[in-house]
Amino acid sequence: MARATVIRKNAAELRVAPNLRDLDAERAAFSWDAARRELQGLPGGGLNIAHEAVDRHASGPRAAHVALRWLAASGGVRAISYAELAGAVNRFANLLRGLGVAKGDAVFVLCGRIPELYAAVLGALKCGAVVAPLFSAFGPQPLKTRVNLGRGKVLVTTASLYERRVKKVAGEMPTLEHVLQVDGADFRRMFDSSPAEFEIEKTVPEDPSFLHFTSGTTGMPKGAVHVHGAVVAHHATGKYALDLHPEDVFWCTADPGWITGTSYGIVAPLAHGVTSIVDEAEFDAERWYRILQDERVTVWYTAPTAIRLLMKAGAGIARQFRFPQLRFVASVGEPLNPEAVWWGKEVLGLPIHDNWWQTETGGIMIANTPAMDVKPGSMGKPLPGIEACIVHRKNSGIEIVGNDDVEGELALRAGWPSMFRGYLGEEARYRKCFADGLYLTGDLARRDADGYYWFVGRADDVIKSAGHLIGPFEVESVLMEHPAVAEAGVIGKPDPVVGEIVKAFVSLKAGFVPAEELKMQLLAHARKRLGAAVAPKEIAFAAQLPRTRSGKIMRRLLKARELGLPEGDLSTLEGPT
Ligand code: PRX
């Protein structure tokens, strides 16, 4: 079937009048100061994310409104109102303060999607602590690296995650003073005896709030520091890009161990006072369709990998369900192929609306909003308050590309409230991200004549698997720990469902033979240390890995060879390979 290149929209035909009707007009009228005034602020001045997300609703007319509808993996459902959430958050905050957690201390959270996670994150924010959420599929090694980089004082986890992830490295995290197992009897006792009232720490917009780890090409993960003022952007983007309205039932499928799951699984929906669905279970096509149907989800925020998994599961399953309440679907994290946009229209009755952002941007920057015509394959247009452009890096600085349809690096005018304020302990690396007042994203893109942005690729070697960024260096380091491994080079190998899978090339030390059994051992070693989300899925042996003369493994070349692509400029290659 021939498909149009544009899906036309008519704002008047949308079931709910969109918050953003006319992008150009709203952009012209927009100011971040005005956006801030839509929030309450702390009594007597200051700003705290948890106050905007919970307290202002709990003390107003939305106190009894459901904040979280938690769907247990075992099948139970728990509805938690804003008032109840406020009580749990305050108990957690008191408990943390009682343990000596003060403003600026780092609280790490390694939990599955359970109600305690929400109380822990928001409670820590109320204490003025810096919250570092971690993905529960991280193995002991990524966990230890991050806690040590972030100088974690408290780790909030569960008994089973403690056993599987923490125990092995518990003695190797010297800054940790407390490990709380939220399903343990000791914790319960402390929690229940903590008061449900709490005097919030008087944070200001520039005080740190979250620490989110992200991966680069070289070195260990980078800790992107965010501030309380970011809530202004979360609220504004929740309004514009997700079109949240007070009676919405919103479901963000991302895990809060990643920034999408905190910015849009916790902060934005709560800041809007809407009901959020939290599903404890992992992806399952039938379960997900059932949730959309039975929970009467109105706005859904998910990821391309999930959409492709639903497509793969087949239309037969989808046809068993109905989604009359669903009115807006958005996706983020990886390129959304046009077929997926159209699949949405055919199966859900709505196109999927792609949007773009990064850990560093803290919130959605470029989006397809409800009233906008959608060009399948495009990420959309910059939101109000966001200035984007395409640039070329030159020896003497950068040059803004004036023409349409020219590929270059995507850049954003610095200064929006959710912009990261630093890479923890790496001032020079942070400064390198900026030039001439622009934040350089490291993504390649182009802009068309209508102002739509199109993703082209990443400018670096970082891997995107199922929407999660994976640093090749972290994986290579763990492989190198194995006694058989001489050198390791890790790349992202294109995959039709998850975007890329992690593939490792390994050369062996003298005395080791490249055999299937050793391959299995290496895969198991990596999985145990790194966890399933980060470990390689494939390993190939090579007699030697291509290196530059300065000794760096040329991942670009490994990838080109894997894909049968031209090998490009090999002038820096060392010796014969
Ligand atoms: O390469 C871009 C890709 O994901 C990167 C950001 O990943 P992360 O920091 O984990 O951010 C998570 C929050 C979204 C970007 O640099 N990316 C993100 N959105 C899109 C995308 N690639 C293509 N299309 C998108 N819509």
Coordinates of N, CA, C and O and ligand atoms in Angstrom, one line a residue, residues 214 258-260 331-336 354-360 379 441 443 455 458 464 467-469, ligand 1:
T214 N 25.3 8.2 32.3 CA 25.2 7.9 30.9 C 26.5 7.5 30.4 O 27.5 7.7 31.1
W258 N 16.3 4.5 34.3 CA 16.8 5.3 33.2 C 16.1 6.6 33.3 O 15.0 6.8 33.8
I259 N 16.6 7.6 32.7 CA 16.1 9.0 32.9 C 14.7 9.2 32.3 O 13.9 9.9 32.9
T260 N 14.3 8.4 31.3 CA 12.9 8.6 30.8 C 12.0 8.2 31.9 O 10.9 8.8 32.1
S331 N 6.8 8.2 21.6 CA 7.9 7.2 21.8 C 9.2 8.0 21.7 O 9.3 9.0 21.1
V332 N 10.2 7.4 22.4 CA 11.5 8.1 22.5 C 12.6 7.1 22.6 O 12.4 5.9 23.0
G333 N 13.8 7.5 22.4 CA 15.0 6.8 22.8 C 15.8 6.2 21.7 O 17.0 6.0 21.8
E334 N 15.2 6.0 20.5 CA 15.9 5.4 19.4 C 15.1 5.8 18.2 O 14.0 6.2 18.3
P335 N 15.8 5.6 17.0 CA 15.0 5.9 15.8 C 13.7 5.1 15.7 O 13.7 3.9 16.0
L336 N 12.7 5.8 15.4 CA 11.3 5.2 15.2 C 11.1 5.1 13.7 O 10.9 6.1 13.0
D354 N 7.0 10.4 17.5 CA 8.4 10.3 17.9 C 8.8 11.6 18.6 O 8.3 12.7 18.3
N355 N 9.6 11.5 19.7 CA 10.3 12.7 20.2 C 11.7 12.4 20.6 O 12.1 11.2 20.6
W356 N 12.5 13.4 20.7 CA 13.9 13.3 20.9 C 14.4 14.0 22.1 O 14.0 15.2 22.3
W357 N 15.3 13.4 22.9 CA 16.0 14.1 23.9 C 17.1 13.1 24.4 O 17.3 12.1 23.8
Q358 N 17.9 13.6 25.4 CA 19.0 12.8 25.9 C 19.1 13.0 27.5 O 18.5 13.9 28.0
T359 N 19.9 12.1 28.1 CA 20.1 12.2 29.5 C 20.6 13.7 29.8 O 20.1 14.3 30.8
E360 N 21.4 14.2 29.0 CA 22.0 15.6 29.2 C 20.9 16.7 29.1 O 21.0 17.7 29.8
M379 N 11.7 13.3 13.9 CA 11.6 13.4 15.3 C 10.7 14.6 15.7 O 10.3 14.7 16.8
T441 N 25.1 18.1 20.8 CA 24.5 16.8 21.3 C 25.3 15.6 21.0 O 25.0 14.5 21.6
D443 N 24.7 14.0 18.3 CA 23.9 13.3 17.4 C 23.9 14.0 16.0 O 24.0 15.2 16.0
F455 N 16.6 12.4 12.4 CA 17.8 11.7 13.0 C 18.6 11.0 12.0 O 18.1 10.3 11.2
R458 N 24.5 8.6 15.4 CA 25.3 9.2 16.5 C 26.7 9.4 15.9 O 27.2 8.7 15.1
K464 N 23.2 1.8 21.3 CA 21.9 1.9 21.8 C 21.1 0.6 21.6 O 20.9 0.2 20.5
G467 N 16.8 0.9 23.5 CA 16.7 2.3 24.0 C 17.7 2.6 25.1 O 17.7 3.8 25.6
H468 N 18.5 1.7 25.5 CA 19.5 2.0 26.6 C 20.9 2.3 26.0 O 21.4 1.5 25.2
L469 N 21.5 3.3 26.5 CA 22.9 3.6 26.1 C 23.9 2.7 26.8 O 23.8 2.6 28.0
Ligands
PRX1 O1 21.2 9.1 20.0 C1 20.1 9.7 20.5 C2 19.1 8.6 20.9 O2 19.3 8.4 22.3 C3 20.3 9.2 22.7 C4 20.1 9.7 24.2 O3 20.0 8.5 25.0 P1 19.9 8.7 26.5 O4 20.9 9.7 27.0 O5 19.9 7.3 27.1 O6 18.5 9.4 26.7 C5 17.4 8.8 27.1 C6 16.3 9.8 27.0 C7 15.6 9.7 25.7 C8 20.3 10.4 21.8 O7 21.5 11.1 21.8 N1 17.7 9.1 20.7 C9 16.9 9.6 21.6 N2 15.7 9.8 21.1 C10 15.7 9.5 19.8 C11 17.0 9.0 19.5 N3 17.5 8.6 18.3 C12 16.6 8.7 17.3 N4 15.3 9.1 17.5 C13 14.9 9.6 18.7 N5 13.6 10.0 18.8

